[in-house]
Coordinates of C-alpha atoms in Angstrom, one line a residue:
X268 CA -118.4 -53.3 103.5
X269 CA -120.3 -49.6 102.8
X270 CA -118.3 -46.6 105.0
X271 CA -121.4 -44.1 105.6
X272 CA -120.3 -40.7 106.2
X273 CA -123.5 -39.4 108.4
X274 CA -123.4 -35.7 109.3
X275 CA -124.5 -34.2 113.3
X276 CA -128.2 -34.1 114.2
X277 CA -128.5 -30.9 114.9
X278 CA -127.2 -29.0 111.8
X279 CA -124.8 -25.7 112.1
X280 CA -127.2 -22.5 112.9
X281 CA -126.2 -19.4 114.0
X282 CA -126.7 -19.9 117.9
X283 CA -125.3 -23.6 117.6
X284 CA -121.3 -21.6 117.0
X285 CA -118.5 -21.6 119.9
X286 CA -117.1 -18.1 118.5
X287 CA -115.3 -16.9 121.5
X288 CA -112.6 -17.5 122.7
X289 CA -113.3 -18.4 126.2
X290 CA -115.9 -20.6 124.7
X291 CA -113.3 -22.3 122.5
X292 CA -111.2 -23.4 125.5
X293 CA -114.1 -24.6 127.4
X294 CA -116.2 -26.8 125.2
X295 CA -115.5 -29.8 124.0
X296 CA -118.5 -32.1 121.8
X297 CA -118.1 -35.6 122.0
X298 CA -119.7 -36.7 118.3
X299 CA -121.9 -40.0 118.4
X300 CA -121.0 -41.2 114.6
X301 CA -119.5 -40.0 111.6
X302 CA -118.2 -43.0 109.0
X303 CA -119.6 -46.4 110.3
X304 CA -117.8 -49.3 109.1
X305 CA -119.6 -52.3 108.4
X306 CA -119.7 -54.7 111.6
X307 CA -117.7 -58.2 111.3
X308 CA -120.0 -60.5 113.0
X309 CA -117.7 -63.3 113.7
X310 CA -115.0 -61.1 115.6
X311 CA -117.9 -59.6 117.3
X312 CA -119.2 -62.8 118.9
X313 CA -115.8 -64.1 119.6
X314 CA -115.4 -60.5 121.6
X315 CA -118.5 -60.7 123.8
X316 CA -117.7 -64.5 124.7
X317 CA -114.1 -63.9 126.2
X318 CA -115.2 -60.8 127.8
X319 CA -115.8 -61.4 132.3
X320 CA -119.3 -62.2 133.5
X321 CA -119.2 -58.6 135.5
X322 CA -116.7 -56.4 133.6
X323 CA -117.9 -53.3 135.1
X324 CA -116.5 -54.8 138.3
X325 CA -113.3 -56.4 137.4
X326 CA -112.5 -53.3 135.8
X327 CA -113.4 -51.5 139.3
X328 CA -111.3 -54.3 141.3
X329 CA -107.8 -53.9 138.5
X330 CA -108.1 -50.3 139.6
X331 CA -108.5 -50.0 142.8
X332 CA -105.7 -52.2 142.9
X333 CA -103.0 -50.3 141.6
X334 CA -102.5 -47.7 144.2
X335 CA -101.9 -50.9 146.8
X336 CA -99.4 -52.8 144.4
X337 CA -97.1 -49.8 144.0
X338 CA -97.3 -49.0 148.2
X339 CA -96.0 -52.8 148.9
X340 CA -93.6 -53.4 145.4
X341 CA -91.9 -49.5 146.6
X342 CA -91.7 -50.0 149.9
X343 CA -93.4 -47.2 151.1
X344 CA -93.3 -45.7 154.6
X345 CA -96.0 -42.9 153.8
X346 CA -99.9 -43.6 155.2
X347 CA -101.7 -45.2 152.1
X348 CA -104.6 -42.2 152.4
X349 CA -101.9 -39.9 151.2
X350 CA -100.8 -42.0 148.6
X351 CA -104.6 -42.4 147.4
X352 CA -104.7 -38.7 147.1
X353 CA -101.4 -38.1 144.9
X354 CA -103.1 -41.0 142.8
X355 CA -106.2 -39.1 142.3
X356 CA -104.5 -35.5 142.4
X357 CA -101.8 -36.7 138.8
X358 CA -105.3 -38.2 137.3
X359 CA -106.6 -35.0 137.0
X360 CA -103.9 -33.1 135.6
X361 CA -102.8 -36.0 133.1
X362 CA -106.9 -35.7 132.5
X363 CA -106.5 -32.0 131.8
X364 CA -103.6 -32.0 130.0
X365 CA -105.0 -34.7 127.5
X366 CA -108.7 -32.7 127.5
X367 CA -106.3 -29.4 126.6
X368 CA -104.8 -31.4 123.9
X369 CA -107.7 -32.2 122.2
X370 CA -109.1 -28.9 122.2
X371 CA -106.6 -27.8 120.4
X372 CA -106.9 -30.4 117.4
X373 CA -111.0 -30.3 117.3
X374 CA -112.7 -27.5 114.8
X375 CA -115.3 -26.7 117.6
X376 CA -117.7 -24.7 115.2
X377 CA -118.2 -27.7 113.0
X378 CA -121.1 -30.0 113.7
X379 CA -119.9 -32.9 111.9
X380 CA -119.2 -36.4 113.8
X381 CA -115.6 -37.6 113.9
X382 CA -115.0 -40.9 112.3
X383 CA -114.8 -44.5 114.6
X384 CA -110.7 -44.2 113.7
X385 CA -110.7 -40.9 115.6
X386 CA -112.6 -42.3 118.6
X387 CA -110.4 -45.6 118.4
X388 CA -113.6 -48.2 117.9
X389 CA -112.8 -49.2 114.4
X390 CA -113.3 -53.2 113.5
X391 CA -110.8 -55.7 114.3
X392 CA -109.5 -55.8 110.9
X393 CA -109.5 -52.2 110.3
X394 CA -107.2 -51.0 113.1
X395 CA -104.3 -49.7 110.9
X396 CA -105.3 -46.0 109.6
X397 CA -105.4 -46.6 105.7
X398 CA -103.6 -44.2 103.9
X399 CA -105.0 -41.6 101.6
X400 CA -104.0 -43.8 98.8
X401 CA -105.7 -46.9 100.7
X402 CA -108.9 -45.0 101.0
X403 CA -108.8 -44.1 97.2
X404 CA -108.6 -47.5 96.1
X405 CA -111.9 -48.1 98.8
X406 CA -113.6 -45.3 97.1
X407 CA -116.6 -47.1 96.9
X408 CA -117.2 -48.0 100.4
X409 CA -117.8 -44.2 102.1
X410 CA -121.4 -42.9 101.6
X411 CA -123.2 -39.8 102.2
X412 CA -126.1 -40.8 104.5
X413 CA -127.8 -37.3 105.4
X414 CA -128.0 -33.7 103.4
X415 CA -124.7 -31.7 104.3
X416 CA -123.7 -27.7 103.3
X417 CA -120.7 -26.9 102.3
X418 CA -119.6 -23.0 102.4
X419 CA -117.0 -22.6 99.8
X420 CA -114.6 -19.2 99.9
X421 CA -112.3 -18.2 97.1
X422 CA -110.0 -16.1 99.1
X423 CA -108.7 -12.8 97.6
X424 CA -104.8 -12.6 97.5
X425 CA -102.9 -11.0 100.8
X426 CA -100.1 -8.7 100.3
X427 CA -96.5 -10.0 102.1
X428 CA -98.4 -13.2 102.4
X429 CA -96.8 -17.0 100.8
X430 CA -99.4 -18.2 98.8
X431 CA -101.0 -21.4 100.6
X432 CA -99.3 -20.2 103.8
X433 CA -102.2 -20.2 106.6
X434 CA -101.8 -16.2 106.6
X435 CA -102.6 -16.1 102.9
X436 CA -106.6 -17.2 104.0
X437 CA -107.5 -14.5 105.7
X438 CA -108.2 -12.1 103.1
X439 CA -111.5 -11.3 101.9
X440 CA -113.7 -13.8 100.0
X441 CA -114.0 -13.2 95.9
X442 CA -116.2 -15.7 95.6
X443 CA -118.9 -17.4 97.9
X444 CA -120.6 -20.6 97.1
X445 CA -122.8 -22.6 99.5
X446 CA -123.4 -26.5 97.8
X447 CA -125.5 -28.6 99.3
X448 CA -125.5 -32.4 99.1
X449 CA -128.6 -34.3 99.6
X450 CA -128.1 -38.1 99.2
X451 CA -132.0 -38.9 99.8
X452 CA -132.6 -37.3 95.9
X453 CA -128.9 -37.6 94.2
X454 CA -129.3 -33.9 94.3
X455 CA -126.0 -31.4 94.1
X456 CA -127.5 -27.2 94.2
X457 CA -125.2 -24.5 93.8
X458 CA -126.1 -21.7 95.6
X459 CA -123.9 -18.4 94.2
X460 CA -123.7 -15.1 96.8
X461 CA -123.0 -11.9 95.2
X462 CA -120.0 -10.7 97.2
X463 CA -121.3 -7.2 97.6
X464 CA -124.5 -9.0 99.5
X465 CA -125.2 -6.9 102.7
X466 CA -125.2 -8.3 106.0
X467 CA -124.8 -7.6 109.7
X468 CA -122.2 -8.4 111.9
X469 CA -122.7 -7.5 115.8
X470 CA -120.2 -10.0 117.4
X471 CA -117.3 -7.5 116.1
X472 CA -119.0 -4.4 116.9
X473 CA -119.9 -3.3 113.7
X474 CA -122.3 -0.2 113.3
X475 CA -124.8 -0.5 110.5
X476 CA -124.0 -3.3 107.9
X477 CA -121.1 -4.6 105.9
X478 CA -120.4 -6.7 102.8
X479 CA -120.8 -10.4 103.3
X480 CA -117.0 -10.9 101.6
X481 CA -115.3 -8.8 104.7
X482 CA -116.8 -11.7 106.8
X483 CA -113.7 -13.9 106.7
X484 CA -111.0 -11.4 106.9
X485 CA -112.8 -10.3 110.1
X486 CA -113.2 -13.3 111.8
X487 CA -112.1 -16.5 109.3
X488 CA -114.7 -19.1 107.9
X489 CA -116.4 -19.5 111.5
X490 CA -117.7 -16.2 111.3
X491 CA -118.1 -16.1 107.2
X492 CA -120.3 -19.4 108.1
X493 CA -122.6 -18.0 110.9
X494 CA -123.0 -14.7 108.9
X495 CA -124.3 -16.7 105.9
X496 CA -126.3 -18.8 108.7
X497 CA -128.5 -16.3 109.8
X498 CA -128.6 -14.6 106.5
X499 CA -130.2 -17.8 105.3
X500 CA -132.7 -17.8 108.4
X501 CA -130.3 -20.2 110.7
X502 CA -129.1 -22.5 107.7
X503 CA -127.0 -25.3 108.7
X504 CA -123.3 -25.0 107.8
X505 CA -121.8 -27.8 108.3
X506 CA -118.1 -27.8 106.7
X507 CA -115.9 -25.5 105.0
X508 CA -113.7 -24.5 102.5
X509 CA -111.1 -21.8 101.3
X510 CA -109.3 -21.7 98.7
X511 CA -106.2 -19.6 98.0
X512 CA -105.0 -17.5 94.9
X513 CA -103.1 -20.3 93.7
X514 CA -105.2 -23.0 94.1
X515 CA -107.6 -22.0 91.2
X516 CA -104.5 -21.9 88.7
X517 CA -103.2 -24.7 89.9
X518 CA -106.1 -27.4 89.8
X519 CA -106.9 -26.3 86.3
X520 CA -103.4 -26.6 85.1
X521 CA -103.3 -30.2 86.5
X522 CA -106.4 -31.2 85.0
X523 CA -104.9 -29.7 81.8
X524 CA -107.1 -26.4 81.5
X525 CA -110.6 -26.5 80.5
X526 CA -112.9 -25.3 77.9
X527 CA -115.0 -22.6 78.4
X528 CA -117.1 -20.1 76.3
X529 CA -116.2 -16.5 76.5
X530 CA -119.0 -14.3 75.8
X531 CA -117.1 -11.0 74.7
X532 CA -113.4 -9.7 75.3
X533 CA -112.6 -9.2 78.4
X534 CA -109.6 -6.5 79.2
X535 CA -108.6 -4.9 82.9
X536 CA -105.1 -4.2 84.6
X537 CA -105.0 -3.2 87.9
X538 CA -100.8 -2.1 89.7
X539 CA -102.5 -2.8 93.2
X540 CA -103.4 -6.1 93.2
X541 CA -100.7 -7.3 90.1
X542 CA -104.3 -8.4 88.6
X543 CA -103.9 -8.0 84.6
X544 CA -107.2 -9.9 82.2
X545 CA -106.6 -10.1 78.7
X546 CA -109.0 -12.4 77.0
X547 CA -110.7 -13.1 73.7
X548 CA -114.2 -14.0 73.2
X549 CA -115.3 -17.4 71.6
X550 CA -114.5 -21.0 72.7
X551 CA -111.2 -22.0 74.0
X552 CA -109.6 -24.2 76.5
X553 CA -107.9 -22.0 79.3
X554 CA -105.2 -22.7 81.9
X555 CA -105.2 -22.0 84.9
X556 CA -104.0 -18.1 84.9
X557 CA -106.7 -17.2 82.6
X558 CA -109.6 -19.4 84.6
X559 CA -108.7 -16.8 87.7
X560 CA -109.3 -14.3 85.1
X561 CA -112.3 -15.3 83.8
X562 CA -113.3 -15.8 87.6
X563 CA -112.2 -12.3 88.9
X564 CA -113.5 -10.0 86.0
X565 CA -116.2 -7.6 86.6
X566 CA -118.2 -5.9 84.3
X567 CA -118.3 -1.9 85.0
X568 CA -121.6 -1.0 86.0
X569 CA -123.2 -4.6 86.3
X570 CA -121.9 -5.6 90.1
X571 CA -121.0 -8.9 90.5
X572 CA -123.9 -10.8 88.9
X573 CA -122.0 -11.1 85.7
X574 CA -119.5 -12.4 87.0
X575 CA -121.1 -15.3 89.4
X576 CA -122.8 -16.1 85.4
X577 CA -118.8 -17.0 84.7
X578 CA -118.2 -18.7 87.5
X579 CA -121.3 -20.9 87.2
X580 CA -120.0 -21.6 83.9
X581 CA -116.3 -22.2 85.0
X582 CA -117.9 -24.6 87.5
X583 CA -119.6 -26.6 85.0
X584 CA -116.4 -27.2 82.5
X585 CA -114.2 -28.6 85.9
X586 CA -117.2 -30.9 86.5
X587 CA -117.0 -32.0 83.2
X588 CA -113.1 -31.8 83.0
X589 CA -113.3 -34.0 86.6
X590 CA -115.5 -36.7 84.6
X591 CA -113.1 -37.4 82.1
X592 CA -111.9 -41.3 81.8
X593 CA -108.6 -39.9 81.4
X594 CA -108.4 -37.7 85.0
X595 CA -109.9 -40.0 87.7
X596 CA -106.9 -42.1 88.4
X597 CA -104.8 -38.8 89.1
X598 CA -107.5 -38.0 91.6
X599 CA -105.3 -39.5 94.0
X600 CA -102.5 -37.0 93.2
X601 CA -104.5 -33.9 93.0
X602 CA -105.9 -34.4 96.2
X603 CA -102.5 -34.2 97.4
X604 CA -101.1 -31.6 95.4
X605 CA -104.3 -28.9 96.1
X606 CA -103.9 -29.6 100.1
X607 CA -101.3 -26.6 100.1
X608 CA -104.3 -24.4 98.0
X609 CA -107.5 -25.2 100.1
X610 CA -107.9 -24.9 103.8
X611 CA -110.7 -27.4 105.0
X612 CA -112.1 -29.2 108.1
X613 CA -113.1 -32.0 105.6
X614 CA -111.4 -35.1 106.7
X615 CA -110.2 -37.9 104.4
X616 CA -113.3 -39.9 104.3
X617 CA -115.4 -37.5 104.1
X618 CA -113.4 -36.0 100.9
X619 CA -113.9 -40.3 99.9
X620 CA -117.7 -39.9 100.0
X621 CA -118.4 -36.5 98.5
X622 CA -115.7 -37.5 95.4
X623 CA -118.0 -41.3 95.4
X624 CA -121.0 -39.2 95.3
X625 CA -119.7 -36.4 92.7
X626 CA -119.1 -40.2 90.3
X627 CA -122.6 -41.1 90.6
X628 CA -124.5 -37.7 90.5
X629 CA -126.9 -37.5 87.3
X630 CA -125.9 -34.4 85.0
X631 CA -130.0 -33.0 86.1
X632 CA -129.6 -33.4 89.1
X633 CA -126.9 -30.9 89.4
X634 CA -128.1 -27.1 89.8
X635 CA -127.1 -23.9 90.5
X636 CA -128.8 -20.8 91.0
X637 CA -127.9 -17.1 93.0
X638 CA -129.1 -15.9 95.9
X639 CA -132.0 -13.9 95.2
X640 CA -131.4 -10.0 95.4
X641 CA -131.8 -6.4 93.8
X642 CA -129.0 -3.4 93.5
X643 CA -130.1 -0.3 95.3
X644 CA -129.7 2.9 93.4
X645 CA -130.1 4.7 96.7
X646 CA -126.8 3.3 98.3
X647 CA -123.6 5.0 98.5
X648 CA -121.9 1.8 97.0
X649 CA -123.9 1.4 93.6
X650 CA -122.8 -2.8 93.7
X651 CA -124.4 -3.2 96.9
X652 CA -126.7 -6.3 96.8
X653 CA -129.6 -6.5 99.2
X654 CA -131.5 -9.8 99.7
X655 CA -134.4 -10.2 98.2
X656 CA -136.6 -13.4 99.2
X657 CA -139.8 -12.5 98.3
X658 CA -142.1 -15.9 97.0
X659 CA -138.4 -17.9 97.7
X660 CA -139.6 -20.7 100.1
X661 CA -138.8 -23.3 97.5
X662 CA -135.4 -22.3 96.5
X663 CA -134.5 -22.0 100.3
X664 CA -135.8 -25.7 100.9
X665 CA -134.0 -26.9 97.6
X666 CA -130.9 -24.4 98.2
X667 CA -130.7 -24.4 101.7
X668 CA -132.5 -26.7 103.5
X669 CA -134.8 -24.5 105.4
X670 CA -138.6 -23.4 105.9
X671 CA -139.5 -19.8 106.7
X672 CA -142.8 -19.4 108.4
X673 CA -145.0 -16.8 106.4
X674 CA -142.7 -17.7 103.2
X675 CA -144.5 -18.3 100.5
X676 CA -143.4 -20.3 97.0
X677 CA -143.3 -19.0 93.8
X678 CA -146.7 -20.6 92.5
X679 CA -146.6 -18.7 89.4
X680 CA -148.0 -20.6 86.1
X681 CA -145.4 -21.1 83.3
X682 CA -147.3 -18.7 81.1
X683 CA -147.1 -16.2 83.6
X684 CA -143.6 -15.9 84.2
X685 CA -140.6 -13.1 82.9
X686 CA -139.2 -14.8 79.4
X687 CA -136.2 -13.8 77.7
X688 CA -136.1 -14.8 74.0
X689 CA -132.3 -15.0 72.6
X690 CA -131.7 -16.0 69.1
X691 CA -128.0 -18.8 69.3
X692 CA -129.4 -19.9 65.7
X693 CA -128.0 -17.5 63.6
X694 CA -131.2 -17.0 61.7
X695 CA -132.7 -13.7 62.6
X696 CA -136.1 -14.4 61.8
X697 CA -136.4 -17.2 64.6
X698 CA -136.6 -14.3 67.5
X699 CA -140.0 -12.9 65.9
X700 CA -141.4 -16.3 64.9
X701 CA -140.7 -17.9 68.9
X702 CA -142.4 -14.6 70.5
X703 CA -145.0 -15.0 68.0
X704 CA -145.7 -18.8 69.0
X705 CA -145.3 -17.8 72.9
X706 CA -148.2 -15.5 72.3
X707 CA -150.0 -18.0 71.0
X708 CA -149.9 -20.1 73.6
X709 CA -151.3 -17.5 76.1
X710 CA -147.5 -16.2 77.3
X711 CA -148.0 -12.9 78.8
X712 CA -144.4 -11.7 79.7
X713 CA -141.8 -12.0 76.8
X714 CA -139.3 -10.0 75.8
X715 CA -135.7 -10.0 73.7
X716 CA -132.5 -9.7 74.5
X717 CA -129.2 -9.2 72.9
X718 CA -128.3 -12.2 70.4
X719 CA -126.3 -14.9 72.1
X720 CA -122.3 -15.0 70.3
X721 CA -122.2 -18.7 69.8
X722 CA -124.4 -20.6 67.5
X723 CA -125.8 -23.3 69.1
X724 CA -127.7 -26.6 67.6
X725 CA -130.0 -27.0 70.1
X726 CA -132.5 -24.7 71.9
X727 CA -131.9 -24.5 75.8
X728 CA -133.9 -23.6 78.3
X729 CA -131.9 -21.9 80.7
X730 CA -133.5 -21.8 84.3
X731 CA -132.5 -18.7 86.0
X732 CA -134.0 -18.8 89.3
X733 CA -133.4 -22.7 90.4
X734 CA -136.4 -24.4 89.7
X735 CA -136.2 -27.0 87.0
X736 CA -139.8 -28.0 87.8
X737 CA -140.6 -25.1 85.6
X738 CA -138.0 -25.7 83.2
X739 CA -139.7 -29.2 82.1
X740 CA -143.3 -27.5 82.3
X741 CA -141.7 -25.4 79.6
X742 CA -139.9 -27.8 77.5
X743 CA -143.4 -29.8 77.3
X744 CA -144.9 -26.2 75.6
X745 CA -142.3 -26.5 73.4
X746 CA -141.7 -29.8 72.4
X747 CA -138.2 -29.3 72.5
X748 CA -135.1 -27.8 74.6
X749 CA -132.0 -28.4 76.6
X750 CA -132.5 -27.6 80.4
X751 CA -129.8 -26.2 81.9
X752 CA -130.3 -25.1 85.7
X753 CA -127.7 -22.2 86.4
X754 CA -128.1 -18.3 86.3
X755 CA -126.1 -17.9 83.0
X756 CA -129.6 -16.8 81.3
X757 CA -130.5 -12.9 81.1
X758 CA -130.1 -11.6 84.6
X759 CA -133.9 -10.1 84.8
X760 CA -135.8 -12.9 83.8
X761 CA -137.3 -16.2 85.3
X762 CA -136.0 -18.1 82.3
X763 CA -134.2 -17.7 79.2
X764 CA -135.4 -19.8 75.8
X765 CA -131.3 -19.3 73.6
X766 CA -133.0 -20.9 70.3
X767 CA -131.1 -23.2 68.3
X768 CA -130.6 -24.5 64.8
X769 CA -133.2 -27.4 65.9
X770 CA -136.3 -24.6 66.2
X771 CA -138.3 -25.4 63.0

């Protein structure tokens, strides 16, 4: 039996969001399907063959009834009209107190179906709710069966607040991811956004624009969700999550740290925010404490791009640290343990079918990229990020899931694009003798950068701006390299070659 976890029609956009809060207590979406169970034939038939010849009017007749059966069994003197209409009149208010209820308990922003065990149609032999521990041992059965976007929040810590409390969300977001899963090609892309990214919000009145990480301490993750929306020309957001302070430490600790390359020393101490970073460079396996401070740091000067390089990285080692034989049967207990540290309108099967997907995801087909953008030296704030989408109609279709009209793609040759040359081989002479072939071949924009710290074996071929297409047309020029798709290469270029021992 395959659970399929199918997301809403008519994906999240920016006019699709009940934001106020008369709307809130007005509307109510009924979803069609969200996790479909496989039918059971058998109980099926034996259901349609007991059921009445006309049920539509036996079920008519058995109520109708009931207002005569409780005048004759009470003994009532009153005229049976009146007692018709205190029948109908404690309908409607048991109606509207249940409709009330429900309100209360249904994220009305999200766009996602609720499951056939929320709408009470599940199969005979599936009426008891598994438990979470039920549906892990079913891991299998639930299924991705459309594209879904998830907006991902780490929240920044909130003074007098308990960590994990819900008042410890609604400070700003440090970090902004937006991941979307597309079953059709086994595809996971990472989508970074620079914090500092400038964006409008009218609903609250704002004059002029804001930073895109005051979004959610103004209004919470629906209006950090429509913000990115229409930032992303009405890009469907269809579930979210925040984590707090802790949850970071916490999730590395119990996956027993992870290993990560630090580039160069990083050192900062800040009274305001208790925030103290004191790293070393080089490889190492870090717990949790120093993972949110290889998160949080920012380079002076640099904005935040720097630091969304670390957190792409970061990213990469828990996937890898998730993967291990040894940590998937305490997924389980995680799962548990983080629900304190993440705020979510996920439910349980869904969190079954992304984790089932995350198993069987192909290492390629995972890739991250940032959103595209430039730092104005004509701002006040110097780390102000203003979007940039200029030739970016593929990346927002790969990224996003969206078509601009007028957008064009990047159609660029290979040979044409911006190069960065960095030597990981420890043999000086390499840099010269790659710019030197590159030439050769007709490449018309190279240049080098900086040595890379750590002396690799192989050469990569680090995509920077989400396109692996161009990656492989590279690696074919080449005859050699390691694609990786994530902006960890030099921040100007288009892609980065880091040459290994291997380069002959």
């Amino acid at each position: 039996m395959i659970k399929q976890v199918e997301w809403s029609e008519n994906p999240l956009g920016s006019q699709q969001v009940a934001f106020e809060t008369e709307v809130r207590s007005q509307q109510i979406q009924r979803p069609e399907n969200q996790v479909t169970p496989a039918p059971v034939a058998d109980a099926q038939e034996e259901i349609e063959l007991n059921q009445p010849a006309n049920p539509n009017r036996s079920v008519v007749e058995s109520v109708g009834a009931i207002p005569n059966q409780l005048y004759e069994r009470l003994g009532l003197t009153m005229p049976r009209w009146l007692l018709w209409i205190m029948t109908v009149v404690i309908g409607i208010i048991l109606s509207g107190l249940l409709v009330s209820t429900l309100a209360l308990w249904t994220p009305l922003w999200s766009n996602l179906d609720r499951t056939d065990e929320d709408l009470g149609t599940t199969a005979k032999d599936e009426i008891k709710i598994p438990l979470p521990g039920e549906l892990w041992s079913k891991l299998s059965q639930y299924q991705l069966s459309r594209p879904m976007n998830i907006l991902i929040m780490g929240i920044e810590p909130v003074s007098g607040t308990v960590d994990g409390s819900p008042e410890s969300f609604a400070g700003k977001s440090d970090t902004m991811l937006l991941v979307r899963l597309n079953p059709s090609e086994k595809s996971v892309r990472v989508l970074s956004i620079p914090r500092d990214t400038m964006i409008a919000i009218p609903e609250k009145g704002e004059k002029g624009l804001t930073k895109v990480s005051d979004a959610n301490a103004k209004g919470g993750p629906v209006l950090a969700a429509r913000v990115v929306s229409r930032t992303l020309n009405n890009a469907p957001i269809d579930r979210y999550i925040r984590i707090s302070t802790s949850g970071l430490r916490q999730l590395v600790d119990q996956l027993g740290g992870v290993e990560v390359f630090v580039p160069k020393s990083m050192e900062y101490k800040d009274s305001s925010s208790r925030l103290s970073i004191n790293l070393v460079s080089g490889w190492q396996t870090i717990n949790g404490e120093q993972a949110e401070q290889f998160a949080r740091f920012r380079d002076p000067g640099l904005g935040d791009l720097p630091r969304v390089q670390r957190q792409q990285a970061l990213i990469a080692a828990l996937l890898q640290r998730l993967n291990n034989p040894t940590v998937l049967p305490r997924l389980p207990q995680l799962t548990r343990l983080m629900r304190k540290y993440f705020d979510t309108n996920l439910k349980m099967e869904e969190m079954m079918a992304l984790v089932n997907f995350g198993l069987n995801l192909d290492r390629d087909n995972f890739q991250m990229t940032v959103l595209p953008g430039t730092f104005s030296r004509f701002s006040k704030d110097p780390d102000s990020y203003w979007l940039n989408m200029t030739g970016q109609q593929s990346l927002l279709n790969d990224y996003v899931g969206v078509n601009v009209p007028g957008l064009k793609p990047d159609l660029r040759r290979v040979p044409n694009l911006k190069i960065a040359i960095q030597n990981a081989s420890n043999q000086p002479q390499l840099t010269e003798k790659v710019i030197a072939y590159l030439k050769q071949k007709g490449f018309t924009n190279i240049y080098k950068v900086p040595d890379w710290p750590d002396t690799q074996r192989q050469t990569q071929i680090v995509v920077q701006k989400g396109n692996r297409q161009v990656g492989v047309d590279l690696q074919k020029i080449l005859g050699l390299g390691q694609i990786e798709v994530s902006a960890i290469g030099d921040l100007e270029s288009d892609l980065t070659i880091r040459i290994g021992k291997d380069w002959k």
